[in-house]
mmCIF file with all atom_site columns, C-alpha atoms in Angstrom:
data_model
loop_
_atom_site.group_PDB
_atom_site.id
_atom_site.type_symbol
_atom_site.label_atom_id
_atom_site.label_alt_id
_atom_site.label_comp_id
_atom_site.label_asym_id
_atom_site.label_entity_id
_atom_site.label_seq_id
_atom_site.pdbx_PDB_ins_code
_atom_site.Cartn_x
_atom_site.Cartn_y
_atom_site.Cartn_z
_atom_site.occupancy
_atom_site.B_iso_or_equiv
_atom_site.pdbx_formal_charge
_atom_site.auth_seq_id
_atom_site.auth_comp_id
_atom_site.auth_asym_id
_atom_site.auth_atom_id
_atom_site.pdbx_PDB_model_num
ATOM 1   C CA . UNK A 1 1   ? 85.643  113.062 115.262 1.00 0.00 ? 18  UNK A CA 1
ATOM 2   C CA . UNK A 1 2   ? 85.285  115.035 118.518 1.00 0.00 ? 19  UNK A CA 1
ATOM 3   C CA . UNK A 1 3   ? 88.914  114.506 119.603 1.00 0.00 ? 20  UNK A CA 1
ATOM 4   C CA . UNK A 1 4   ? 90.281  115.698 116.265 1.00 0.00 ? 21  UNK A CA 1
ATOM 5   C CA . UNK A 1 5   ? 87.931  118.693 116.182 1.00 0.00 ? 22  UNK A CA 1
ATOM 6   C CA . UNK A 1 6   ? 88.824  119.853 119.700 1.00 0.00 ? 23  UNK A CA 1
ATOM 7   C CA . UNK A 1 7   ? 92.518  118.929 119.957 1.00 0.00 ? 24  UNK A CA 1
ATOM 8   C CA . UNK A 1 8   ? 94.064  118.653 116.488 1.00 0.00 ? 25  UNK A CA 1
ATOM 9   C CA . UNK A 1 9   ? 92.020  120.896 114.193 1.00 0.00 ? 26  UNK A CA 1
ATOM 10  C CA . UNK A 1 10  ? 93.236  124.190 115.762 1.00 0.00 ? 27  UNK A CA 1
ATOM 11  C CA . UNK A 1 11  ? 96.803  123.359 114.568 1.00 0.00 ? 28  UNK A CA 1
ATOM 12  C CA . UNK A 1 12  ? 95.732  121.584 111.354 1.00 0.00 ? 29  UNK A CA 1
ATOM 13  C CA . UNK A 1 13  ? 94.646  124.458 109.108 1.00 0.00 ? 30  UNK A CA 1
ATOM 14  C CA . UNK A 1 14  ? 96.552  123.763 105.893 1.00 0.00 ? 31  UNK A CA 1
ATOM 15  C CA . UNK A 1 15  ? 94.924  123.257 102.490 1.00 0.00 ? 32  UNK A CA 1
ATOM 16  C CA . UNK A 1 16  ? 97.024  120.439 101.008 1.00 0.00 ? 33  UNK A CA 1
ATOM 17  C CA . UNK A 1 17  ? 97.119  116.672 101.474 1.00 0.00 ? 34  UNK A CA 1
ATOM 18  C CA . UNK A 1 18  ? 99.748  117.244 104.178 1.00 0.00 ? 35  UNK A CA 1
ATOM 19  C CA . UNK A 1 19  ? 97.166  117.855 106.841 1.00 0.00 ? 36  UNK A CA 1
ATOM 20  C CA . UNK A 1 20  ? 96.429  115.714 109.865 1.00 0.00 ? 37  UNK A CA 1
ATOM 21  C CA . UNK A 1 21  ? 99.857  114.077 110.113 1.00 0.00 ? 38  UNK A CA 1
ATOM 22  C CA . UNK A 1 22  ? 101.350 115.898 113.117 1.00 0.00 ? 39  UNK A CA 1
ATOM 23  C CA . UNK A 1 23  ? 99.065  114.034 115.525 1.00 0.00 ? 40  UNK A CA 1
ATOM 24  C CA . UNK A 1 24  ? 98.418  110.501 116.782 1.00 0.00 ? 41  UNK A CA 1
ATOM 25  C CA . UNK A 1 25  ? 94.683  110.529 116.108 1.00 0.00 ? 42  UNK A CA 1
ATOM 26  C CA . UNK A 1 26  ? 92.583  110.345 112.940 1.00 0.00 ? 43  UNK A CA 1
ATOM 27  C CA . UNK A 1 27  ? 89.893  112.719 111.708 1.00 0.00 ? 44  UNK A CA 1
ATOM 28  C CA . UNK A 1 28  ? 87.432  110.133 110.366 1.00 0.00 ? 45  UNK A CA 1
ATOM 29  C CA . UNK A 1 29  ? 86.210  106.685 111.518 1.00 0.00 ? 46  UNK A CA 1
ATOM 30  C CA . UNK A 1 30  ? 83.395  104.766 109.843 1.00 0.00 ? 47  UNK A CA 1
ATOM 31  C CA . UNK A 1 31  ? 80.273  103.728 111.785 1.00 0.00 ? 48  UNK A CA 1
ATOM 32  C CA . UNK A 1 32  ? 80.639  106.441 114.417 1.00 0.00 ? 49  UNK A CA 1
ATOM 33  C CA . UNK A 1 33  ? 77.971  108.021 116.591 1.00 0.00 ? 50  UNK A CA 1
ATOM 34  C CA . UNK A 1 34  ? 79.208  111.425 117.778 1.00 0.00 ? 51  UNK A CA 1
ATOM 35  C CA . UNK A 1 35  ? 77.832  114.421 119.668 1.00 0.00 ? 52  UNK A CA 1
ATOM 36  C CA . UNK A 1 36  ? 79.317  117.854 120.286 1.00 0.00 ? 53  UNK A CA 1
ATOM 37  C CA . UNK A 1 37  ? 77.301  120.231 122.454 1.00 0.00 ? 54  UNK A CA 1
ATOM 38  C CA . UNK A 1 38  ? 76.886  123.955 121.864 1.00 0.00 ? 55  UNK A CA 1
ATOM 39  C CA . UNK A 1 39  ? 78.632  126.309 124.262 1.00 0.00 ? 56  UNK A CA 1
ATOM 40  C CA . UNK A 1 40  ? 76.799  126.424 127.582 1.00 0.00 ? 57  UNK A CA 1
ATOM 41  C CA . UNK A 1 41  ? 77.350  127.468 131.209 1.00 0.00 ? 58  UNK A CA 1
ATOM 42  C CA . UNK A 1 42  ? 79.828  130.326 130.854 1.00 0.00 ? 59  UNK A CA 1
ATOM 43  C CA . UNK A 1 43  ? 81.802  128.986 127.903 1.00 0.00 ? 60  UNK A CA 1
ATOM 44  C CA . UNK A 1 44  ? 81.938  125.212 128.483 1.00 0.00 ? 61  UNK A CA 1
ATOM 45  C CA . UNK A 1 45  ? 81.159  122.587 125.849 1.00 0.00 ? 62  UNK A CA 1
ATOM 46  C CA . UNK A 1 46  ? 81.380  118.779 125.772 1.00 0.00 ? 63  UNK A CA 1
ATOM 47  C CA . UNK A 1 47  ? 81.671  116.100 123.120 1.00 0.00 ? 64  UNK A CA 1
ATOM 48  C CA . UNK A 1 48  ? 82.003  112.371 122.718 1.00 0.00 ? 65  UNK A CA 1
ATOM 49  C CA . UNK A 1 49  ? 81.792  109.534 120.225 1.00 0.00 ? 66  UNK A CA 1
ATOM 50  C CA . UNK A 1 50  ? 81.517  105.766 119.919 1.00 0.00 ? 67  UNK A CA 1
ATOM 51  C CA . UNK A 1 51  ? 82.815  103.882 116.869 1.00 0.00 ? 68  UNK A CA 1
ATOM 52  C CA . UNK A 1 52  ? 81.985  100.237 116.224 1.00 0.00 ? 69  UNK A CA 1
ATOM 53  C CA . UNK A 1 53  ? 84.649  97.585  115.757 1.00 0.00 ? 70  UNK A CA 1
ATOM 54  C CA . UNK A 1 54  ? 83.603  97.168  112.129 1.00 0.00 ? 71  UNK A CA 1
ATOM 55  C CA . UNK A 1 55  ? 83.986  100.890 111.537 1.00 0.00 ? 72  UNK A CA 1
ATOM 56  C CA . UNK A 1 56  ? 87.295  101.237 113.375 1.00 0.00 ? 73  UNK A CA 1
ATOM 57  C CA . UNK A 1 57  ? 88.954  98.406  111.460 1.00 0.00 ? 74  UNK A CA 1
ATOM 58  C CA . UNK A 1 58  ? 87.998  100.131 108.196 1.00 0.00 ? 75  UNK A CA 1
ATOM 59  C CA . UNK A 1 59  ? 89.371  103.500 109.322 1.00 0.00 ? 76  UNK A CA 1
ATOM 60  C CA . UNK A 1 60  ? 92.969  104.667 108.669 1.00 0.00 ? 77  UNK A CA 1
ATOM 61  C CA . UNK A 1 61  ? 94.025  103.186 112.043 1.00 0.00 ? 78  UNK A CA 1
ATOM 62  C CA . UNK A 1 62  ? 92.673  99.713  111.077 1.00 0.00 ? 79  UNK A CA 1
ATOM 63  C CA . UNK A 1 63  ? 92.133  98.649  114.719 1.00 0.00 ? 80  UNK A CA 1
ATOM 64  C CA . UNK A 1 64  ? 89.916  95.593  115.296 1.00 0.00 ? 81  UNK A CA 1
ATOM 65  C CA . UNK A 1 65  ? 88.063  97.025  118.309 1.00 0.00 ? 82  UNK A CA 1
ATOM 66  C CA . UNK A 1 66  ? 85.550  99.750  119.219 1.00 0.00 ? 83  UNK A CA 1
ATOM 67  C CA . UNK A 1 67  ? 86.767  103.337 119.671 1.00 0.00 ? 84  UNK A CA 1
ATOM 68  C CA . UNK A 1 68  ? 85.628  105.870 122.279 1.00 0.00 ? 85  UNK A CA 1
ATOM 69  C CA . UNK A 1 69  ? 86.400  109.592 122.505 1.00 0.00 ? 86  UNK A CA 1
ATOM 70  C CA . UNK A 1 70  ? 85.564  112.295 125.040 1.00 0.00 ? 87  UNK A CA 1
ATOM 71  C CA . UNK A 1 71  ? 86.410  116.010 124.996 1.00 0.00 ? 88  UNK A CA 1
ATOM 72  C CA . UNK A 1 72  ? 85.697  119.154 126.988 1.00 0.00 ? 89  UNK A CA 1
ATOM 73  C CA . UNK A 1 73  ? 86.472  122.756 126.103 1.00 0.00 ? 90  UNK A CA 1
ATOM 74  C CA . UNK A 1 74  ? 86.217  126.161 127.726 1.00 0.00 ? 91  UNK A CA 1
ATOM 75  C CA . UNK A 1 75  ? 86.037  129.434 125.815 1.00 0.00 ? 92  UNK A CA 1
ATOM 76  C CA . UNK A 1 76  ? 87.052  132.564 127.696 1.00 0.00 ? 93  UNK A CA 1
ATOM 77  C CA . UNK A 1 77  ? 88.387  136.080 127.131 1.00 0.00 ? 94  UNK A CA 1
ATOM 78  C CA . UNK A 1 78  ? 86.327  136.392 123.945 1.00 0.00 ? 95  UNK A CA 1
ATOM 79  C CA . UNK A 1 79  ? 88.339  134.262 121.450 1.00 0.00 ? 96  UNK A CA 1
ATOM 80  C CA . UNK A 1 80  ? 90.599  132.122 123.643 1.00 0.00 ? 97  UNK A CA 1
ATOM 81  C CA . UNK A 1 81  ? 89.790  128.417 123.919 1.00 0.00 ? 98  UNK A CA 1
ATOM 82  C CA . UNK A 1 82  ? 91.202  125.607 126.059 1.00 0.00 ? 99  UNK A CA 1
ATOM 83  C CA . UNK A 1 83  ? 90.348  121.992 125.190 1.00 0.00 ? 100 UNK A CA 1
ATOM 84  C CA . UNK A 1 84  ? 91.213  118.614 126.716 1.00 0.00 ? 101 UNK A CA 1
ATOM 85  C CA . UNK A 1 85  ? 90.448  115.230 125.216 1.00 0.00 ? 102 UNK A CA 1
ATOM 86  C CA . UNK A 1 86  ? 90.825  111.454 125.389 1.00 0.00 ? 103 UNK A CA 1
ATOM 87  C CA . UNK A 1 87  ? 90.891  109.046 122.450 1.00 0.00 ? 104 UNK A CA 1
ATOM 88  C CA . UNK A 1 88  ? 90.536  105.382 123.460 1.00 0.00 ? 105 UNK A CA 1
ATOM 89  C CA . UNK A 1 89  ? 91.664  103.830 120.177 1.00 0.00 ? 106 UNK A CA 1
ATOM 90  C CA . UNK A 1 90  ? 90.801  100.269 121.216 1.00 0.00 ? 107 UNK A CA 1
ATOM 91  C CA . UNK A 1 91  ? 92.903  97.134  120.757 1.00 0.00 ? 108 UNK A CA 1
ATOM 92  C CA . UNK A 1 92  ? 91.949  93.761  119.328 1.00 0.00 ? 109 UNK A CA 1
ATOM 93  C CA . UNK A 1 93  ? 94.048  91.904  121.918 1.00 0.00 ? 110 UNK A CA 1
ATOM 94  C CA . UNK A 1 94  ? 92.593  93.724  124.920 1.00 0.00 ? 111 UNK A CA 1
ATOM 95  C CA . UNK A 1 95  ? 95.513  96.059  125.630 1.00 0.00 ? 112 UNK A CA 1
ATOM 96  C CA . UNK A 1 96  ? 95.034  99.666  126.690 1.00 0.00 ? 113 UNK A CA 1
ATOM 97  C CA . UNK A 1 97  ? 95.745  102.115 123.857 1.00 0.00 ? 114 UNK A CA 1
ATOM 98  C CA . UNK A 1 98  ? 94.775  105.719 124.553 1.00 0.00 ? 115 UNK A CA 1
ATOM 99  C CA . UNK A 1 99  ? 95.727  109.258 123.625 1.00 0.00 ? 116 UNK A CA 1
ATOM 100 C CA . UNK A 1 100 ? 95.366  112.332 125.799 1.00 0.00 ? 117 UNK A CA 1
ATOM 101 C CA . UNK A 1 101 ? 95.511  115.838 124.374 1.00 0.00 ? 118 UNK A CA 1
ATOM 102 C CA . UNK A 1 102 ? 95.476  119.484 125.445 1.00 0.00 ? 119 UNK A CA 1
ATOM 103 C CA . UNK A 1 103 ? 95.113  122.485 123.123 1.00 0.00 ? 120 UNK A CA 1
ATOM 104 C CA . UNK A 1 104 ? 95.096  126.239 123.717 1.00 0.00 ? 121 UNK A CA 1
ATOM 105 C CA . UNK A 1 105 ? 94.059  128.524 120.858 1.00 0.00 ? 122 UNK A CA 1
ATOM 106 C CA . UNK A 1 106 ? 93.507  132.258 120.429 1.00 0.00 ? 123 UNK A CA 1
ATOM 107 C CA . UNK A 1 107 ? 92.364  134.586 117.655 1.00 0.00 ? 124 UNK A CA 1
ATOM 108 C CA . UNK A 1 108 ? 92.522  138.365 117.615 1.00 0.00 ? 125 UNK A CA 1
ATOM 109 C CA . UNK A 1 109 ? 92.079  140.562 114.577 1.00 0.00 ? 126 UNK A CA 1
ATOM 110 C CA . UNK A 1 110 ? 94.256  139.348 111.698 1.00 0.00 ? 127 UNK A CA 1
ATOM 111 C CA . UNK A 1 111 ? 96.330  136.976 113.812 1.00 0.00 ? 128 UNK A CA 1
ATOM 112 C CA . UNK A 1 112 ? 95.611  133.567 115.330 1.00 0.00 ? 129 UNK A CA 1
ATOM 113 C CA . UNK A 1 113 ? 97.684  130.894 117.038 1.00 0.00 ? 130 UNK A CA 1
ATOM 114 C CA . UNK A 1 114 ? 97.288  127.493 118.681 1.00 0.00 ? 131 UNK A CA 1
ATOM 115 C CA . UNK A 1 115 ? 99.458  125.136 120.731 1.00 0.00 ? 132 UNK A CA 1
ATOM 116 C CA . UNK A 1 116 ? 98.828  121.391 121.137 1.00 0.00 ? 133 UNK A CA 1
ATOM 117 C CA . UNK A 1 117 ? 100.256 118.667 123.376 1.00 0.00 ? 134 UNK A CA 1
ATOM 118 C CA . UNK A 1 118 ? 99.503  114.940 123.099 1.00 0.00 ? 135 UNK A CA 1
ATOM 119 C CA . UNK A 1 119 ? 100.765 111.864 124.943 1.00 0.00 ? 136 UNK A CA 1
ATOM 120 C CA . UNK A 1 120 ? 100.136 108.164 124.351 1.00 0.00 ? 137 UNK A CA 1
ATOM 121 C CA . UNK A 1 121 ? 99.124  105.778 127.149 1.00 0.00 ? 138 UNK A CA 1
ATOM 122 C CA . UNK A 1 122 ? 99.420  102.091 126.262 1.00 0.00 ? 139 UNK A CA 1
ATOM 123 C CA . UNK A 1 123 ? 100.506 98.742  127.680 1.00 0.00 ? 140 UNK A CA 1
ATOM 124 C CA . UNK A 1 124 ? 100.588 97.158  124.221 1.00 0.00 ? 141 UNK A CA 1
ATOM 125 C CA . UNK A 1 125 ? 104.153 95.876  123.583 1.00 0.00 ? 142 UNK A CA 1
ATOM 126 C CA . UNK A 1 126 ? 103.559 96.115  119.829 1.00 0.00 ? 143 UNK A CA 1
ATOM 127 C CA . UNK A 1 127 ? 102.121 99.635  119.815 1.00 0.00 ? 144 UNK A CA 1
ATOM 128 C CA . UNK A 1 128 ? 103.101 101.603 116.703 1.00 0.00 ? 145 UNK A CA 1
ATOM 129 C CA . UNK A 1 129 ? 103.900 104.760 118.700 1.00 0.00 ? 146 UNK A CA 1
ATOM 130 C CA . UNK A 1 130 ? 104.916 103.175 122.010 1.00 0.00 ? 147 UNK A CA 1
ATOM 131 C CA . UNK A 1 131 ? 104.003 104.290 125.526 1.00 0.00 ? 148 UNK A CA 1
ATOM 132 C CA . UNK A 1 132 ? 104.315 107.934 126.588 1.00 0.00 ? 149 UNK A CA 1
ATOM 133 C CA . UNK A 1 133 ? 105.219 109.171 123.106 1.00 0.00 ? 150 UNK A CA 1
ATOM 134 C CA . UNK A 1 134 ? 104.626 112.912 122.932 1.00 0.00 ? 151 UNK A CA 1
ATOM 135 C CA . UNK A 1 135 ? 103.592 115.378 120.241 1.00 0.00 ? 152 UNK A CA 1
ATOM 136 C CA . UNK A 1 136 ? 104.062 119.152 120.466 1.00 0.00 ? 153 UNK A CA 1
ATOM 137 C CA . UNK A 1 137 ? 102.611 121.544 117.873 1.00 0.00 ? 154 UNK A CA 1
ATOM 138 C CA . UNK A 1 138 ? 102.722 125.318 117.520 1.00 0.00 ? 155 UNK A CA 1
ATOM 139 C CA . UNK A 1 139 ? 100.649 126.901 114.741 1.00 0.00 ? 156 UNK A CA 1
ATOM 140 C CA . UNK A 1 140 ? 100.122 130.504 113.706 1.00 0.00 ? 157 UNK A CA 1
ATOM 141 C CA . UNK A 1 141 ? 98.290  132.275 110.884 1.00 0.00 ? 158 UNK A CA 1
ATOM 142 C CA . UNK A 1 142 ? 98.147  135.872 109.700 1.00 0.00 ? 159 UNK A CA 1
ATOM 143 C CA . UNK A 1 143 ? 95.340  137.175 107.474 1.00 0.00 ? 160 UNK A CA 1
ATOM 144 C CA . UNK A 1 144 ? 96.066  140.062 105.091 1.00 0.00 ? 161 UNK A CA 1
ATOM 145 C CA . UNK A 1 145 ? 93.506  140.913 102.443 1.00 0.00 ? 162 UNK A CA 1
ATOM 146 C CA . UNK A 1 146 ? 92.923  137.820 100.298 1.00 0.00 ? 163 UNK A CA 1
ATOM 147 C CA . UNK A 1 147 ? 96.074  136.102 101.572 1.00 0.00 ? 164 UNK A CA 1
ATOM 148 C CA . UNK A 1 148 ? 96.610  133.878 104.608 1.00 0.00 ? 165 UNK A CA 1
ATOM 149 C CA . UNK A 1 149 ? 100.152 133.086 105.796 1.00 0.00 ? 166 UNK A CA 1
ATOM 150 C CA . UNK A 1 150 ? 100.559 129.932 107.889 1.00 0.00 ? 167 UNK A CA 1
ATOM 151 C CA . UNK A 1 151 ? 103.313 128.197 109.845 1.00 0.00 ? 168 UNK A CA 1
ATOM 152 C CA . UNK A 1 152 ? 103.374 125.072 111.997 1.00 0.00 ? 169 UNK A CA 1
ATOM 153 C CA . UNK A 1 153 ? 106.343 123.700 113.916 1.00 0.00 ? 170 UNK A CA 1
ATOM 154 C CA . UNK A 1 154 ? 105.967 120.292 115.542 1.00 0.00 ? 171 UNK A CA 1
ATOM 155 C CA . UNK A 1 155 ? 107.838 117.473 117.189 1.00 0.00 ? 172 UNK A CA 1
ATOM 156 C CA . UNK A 1 156 ? 105.963 114.170 117.004 1.00 0.00 ? 173 UNK A CA 1
ATOM 157 C CA . UNK A 1 157 ? 107.817 111.290 118.632 1.00 0.00 ? 174 UNK A CA 1
ATOM 158 C CA . UNK A 1 158 ? 107.763 108.044 116.605 1.00 0.00 ? 175 UNK A CA 1
ATOM 159 C CA . UNK A 1 159 ? 105.775 109.652 113.774 1.00 0.00 ? 176 UNK A CA 1
ATOM 160 C CA . UNK A 1 160 ? 107.644 112.351 111.875 1.00 0.00 ? 177 UNK A CA 1
ATOM 161 C CA . UNK A 1 161 ? 109.766 113.734 114.741 1.00 0.00 ? 178 UNK A CA 1
ATOM 162 C CA . UNK A 1 162 ? 110.686 117.334 113.777 1.00 0.00 ? 179 UNK A CA 1
ATOM 163 C CA . UNK A 1 163 ? 108.117 118.739 111.317 1.00 0.00 ? 180 UNK A CA 1
ATOM 164 C CA . UNK A 1 164 ? 108.080 122.110 109.524 1.00 0.00 ? 181 UNK A CA 1
ATOM 165 C CA . UNK A 1 165 ? 105.013 123.199 107.550 1.00 0.00 ? 182 UNK A CA 1
ATOM 166 C CA . UNK A 1 166 ? 104.686 126.574 105.802 1.00 0.00 ? 183 UNK A CA 1
ATOM 167 C CA . UNK A 1 167 ? 101.836 127.748 103.600 1.00 0.00 ? 184 UNK A CA 1
ATOM 168 C CA . UNK A 1 168 ? 100.218 130.633 101.745 1.00 0.00 ? 185 UNK A CA 1
ATOM 169 C CA . UNK A 1 169 ? 96.550  130.665 100.687 1.00 0.00 ? 186 UNK A CA 1
ATOM 170 C CA . UNK A 1 170 ? 95.209  133.190 98.176  1.00 0.00 ? 187 UNK A CA 1
ATOM 171 C CA . UNK A 1 171 ? 91.422  133.471 98.178  1.00 0.00 ? 188 UNK A CA 1
ATOM 172 C CA . UNK A 1 172 ? 90.001  133.824 94.663  1.00 0.00 ? 189 UNK A CA 1
ATOM 173 C CA . UNK A 1 173 ? 86.380  133.880 95.820  1.00 0.00 ? 190 UNK A CA 1
ATOM 174 C CA . UNK A 1 174 ? 84.351  132.658 98.783  1.00 0.00 ? 191 UNK A CA 1
ATOM 175 C CA . UNK A 1 175 ? 84.821  128.972 97.901  1.00 0.00 ? 192 UNK A CA 1
ATOM 176 C CA . UNK A 1 176 ? 87.986  128.799 95.770  1.00 0.00 ? 193 UNK A CA 1
ATOM 177 C CA . UNK A 1 177 ? 91.566  129.437 96.812  1.00 0.00 ? 194 UNK A CA 1
ATOM 178 C CA . UNK A 1 178 ? 95.046  128.891 95.417  1.00 0.00 ? 195 UNK A CA 1
ATOM 179 C CA . UNK A 1 179 ? 97.680  127.562 97.835  1.00 0.00 ? 196 UNK A CA 1
ATOM 180 C CA . UNK A 1 180 ? 101.417 126.922 97.976  1.00 0.00 ? 197 UNK A CA 1
ATOM 181 C CA . UNK A 1 181 ? 103.085 124.941 100.776 1.00 0.00 ? 198 UNK A CA 1
ATOM 182 C CA . UNK A 1 182 ? 106.438 123.626 101.978 1.00 0.00 ? 199 UNK A CA 1
ATOM 183 C CA . UNK A 1 183 ? 106.528 120.478 104.121 1.00 0.00 ? 200 UNK A CA 1
ATOM 184 C CA . UNK A 1 184 ? 109.469 118.733 105.807 1.00 0.00 ? 201 UNK A CA 1
ATOM 185 C CA . UNK A 1 185 ? 109.703 115.697 108.111 1.00 0.00 ? 202 UNK A CA 1
ATOM 186 C CA . UNK A 1 186 ? 112.689 114.303 109.982 1.00 0.00 ? 203 UNK A CA 1
ATOM 187 C CA . UNK A 1 187 ? 111.350 110.728 110.108 1.00 0.00 ? 204 UNK A CA 1
ATOM 188 C CA . UNK A 1 188 ? 108.685 108.688 108.259 1.00 0.00 ? 205 UNK A CA 1
ATOM 189 C CA . UNK A 1 189 ? 108.198 109.530 104.587 1.00 0.00 ? 206 UNK A CA 1
ATOM 190 C CA . UNK A 1 190 ? 107.143 113.006 103.543 1.00 0.00 ? 207 UNK A CA 1
ATOM 191 C CA . UNK A 1 191 ? 106.949 111.632 100.008 1.00 0.00 ? 208 UNK A CA 1
ATOM 192 C CA . UNK A 1 192 ? 107.522 108.123 98.635  1.00 0.00 ? 209 UNK A CA 1
ATOM 193 C CA . UNK A 1 193 ? 109.163 107.272 95.317  1.00 0.00 ? 210 UNK A CA 1
ATOM 194 C CA . UNK A 1 194 ? 105.850 106.625 93.569  1.00 0.00 ? 211 UNK A CA 1
ATOM 195 C CA . UNK A 1 195 ? 102.136 106.404 94.218  1.00 0.00 ? 212 UNK A CA 1
ATOM 196 C CA . UNK A 1 196 ? 101.473 102.800 95.184  1.00 0.00 ? 213 UNK A CA 1
ATOM 197 C CA . UNK A 1 197 ? 99.006  102.873 98.082  1.00 0.00 ? 214 UNK A CA 1
ATOM 198 C CA . UNK A 1 198 ? 99.536  100.982 101.327 1.00 0.00 ? 215 UNK A CA 1
ATOM 199 C CA . UNK A 1 199 ? 100.524 97.740  99.575  1.00 0.00 ? 216 UNK A CA 1
ATOM 200 C CA . UNK A 1 200 ? 103.412 99.385  97.763  1.00 0.00 ? 217 UNK A CA 1
ATOM 201 C CA . UNK A 1 201 ? 104.531 101.690 100.562 1.00 0.00 ? 218 UNK A CA 1
ATOM 202 C CA . UNK A 1 202 ? 108.174 101.339 101.655 1.00 0.00 ? 219 UNK A CA 1
ATOM 203 C CA . UNK A 1 203 ? 108.176 101.824 105.438 1.00 0.00 ? 220 UNK A CA 1
ATOM 204 C CA . UNK A 1 204 ? 111.975 102.188 105.455 1.00 0.00 ? 221 UNK A CA 1
ATOM 205 C CA . UNK A 1 205 ? 111.859 105.568 103.701 1.00 0.00 ? 222 UNK A CA 1
ATOM 206 C CA . UNK A 1 206 ? 112.745 108.367 106.113 1.00 0.00 ? 223 UNK A CA 1
ATOM 207 C CA . UNK A 1 207 ? 112.317 112.116 106.060 1.00 0.00 ? 224 UNK A CA 1
ATOM 208 C CA . UNK A 1 208 ? 111.939 114.296 103.001 1.00 0.00 ? 225 UNK A CA 1
ATOM 209 C CA . UNK A 1 209 ? 111.115 117.795 101.837 1.00 0.00 ? 226 UNK A CA 1
ATOM 210 C CA . UNK A 1 210 ? 108.584 118.926 99.278  1.00 0.00 ? 227 UNK A CA 1
ATOM 211 C CA . UNK A 1 211 ? 107.005 121.994 97.752  1.00 0.00 ? 228 UNK A CA 1
ATOM 212 C CA . UNK A 1 212 ? 103.497 121.860 96.326  1.00 0.00 ? 229 UNK A CA 1
ATOM 213 C CA . UNK A 1 213 ? 100.882 124.129 94.783  1.00 0.00 ? 230 UNK A CA 1
ATOM 214 C CA . UNK A 1 214 ? 97.209  123.513 94.175  1.00 0.00 ? 231 UNK A CA 1
ATOM 215 C CA . UNK A 1 215 ? 93.628  124.720 94.239  1.00 0.00 ? 232 UNK A CA 1
ATOM 216 C CA . UNK A 1 216 ? 91.147  124.155 97.040  1.00 0.00 ? 233 UNK A CA 1
ATOM 217 C CA . UNK A 1 217 ? 87.389  124.357 96.553  1.00 0.00 ? 234 UNK A CA 1
ATOM 218 C CA . UNK A 1 218 ? 85.074  124.296 99.581  1.00 0.00 ? 235 UNK A CA 1
ATOM 219 C CA . UNK A 1 219 ? 81.555  122.952 99.113  1.00 0.00 ? 236 UNK A CA 1
ATOM 220 C CA . UNK A 1 220 ? 79.330  125.233 101.176 1.00 0.00 ? 237 UNK A CA 1
ATOM 221 C CA . UNK A 1 221 ? 75.932  123.557 101.310 1.00 0.00 ? 238 UNK A CA 1
#
């Protein structure tokens, strides 16, 4: 999705399942038509998407309405990028339910960093996040040989609150890597008691810490 790619992805670089949570948007919606332009006119690029109601209701957000996104980015000073975006999530009852985001990212040599800010804009009294909820993320990575060291600190109001995410990736070859990560949330559930899917999920569980290891294989086609 264009909004995720421009706003969230720069701070969402971890290899485990615990990726994509420190944000209010989602990275995939069914039945979506999307376009992201190449860089043109001195570093600018644009993107947008339209998702049908049938696709949006079958996405992780499960919203019974169409979804519209628009983004713009500007790349300057070689590897510095500024992006702004809007995610109109839609609402089955006709309420306004939007996200606005701003991300600044930079890469130089072995070091990269990114900072993200998001705010909700809704008049829906039953909104999951509420109106004017804010998310702040700061991510950094350092590359040394076959290893990549990562850290993300975030505060996501109404969805995790204070979040700490640490990780190490060890590249075995071009496609395969071994990773180890630590993840901690103040609110919502970092890990439930058992795997039970949405039907068995206990929404009253709060916080949690976990350590995980795994392999990641990238399909380069």
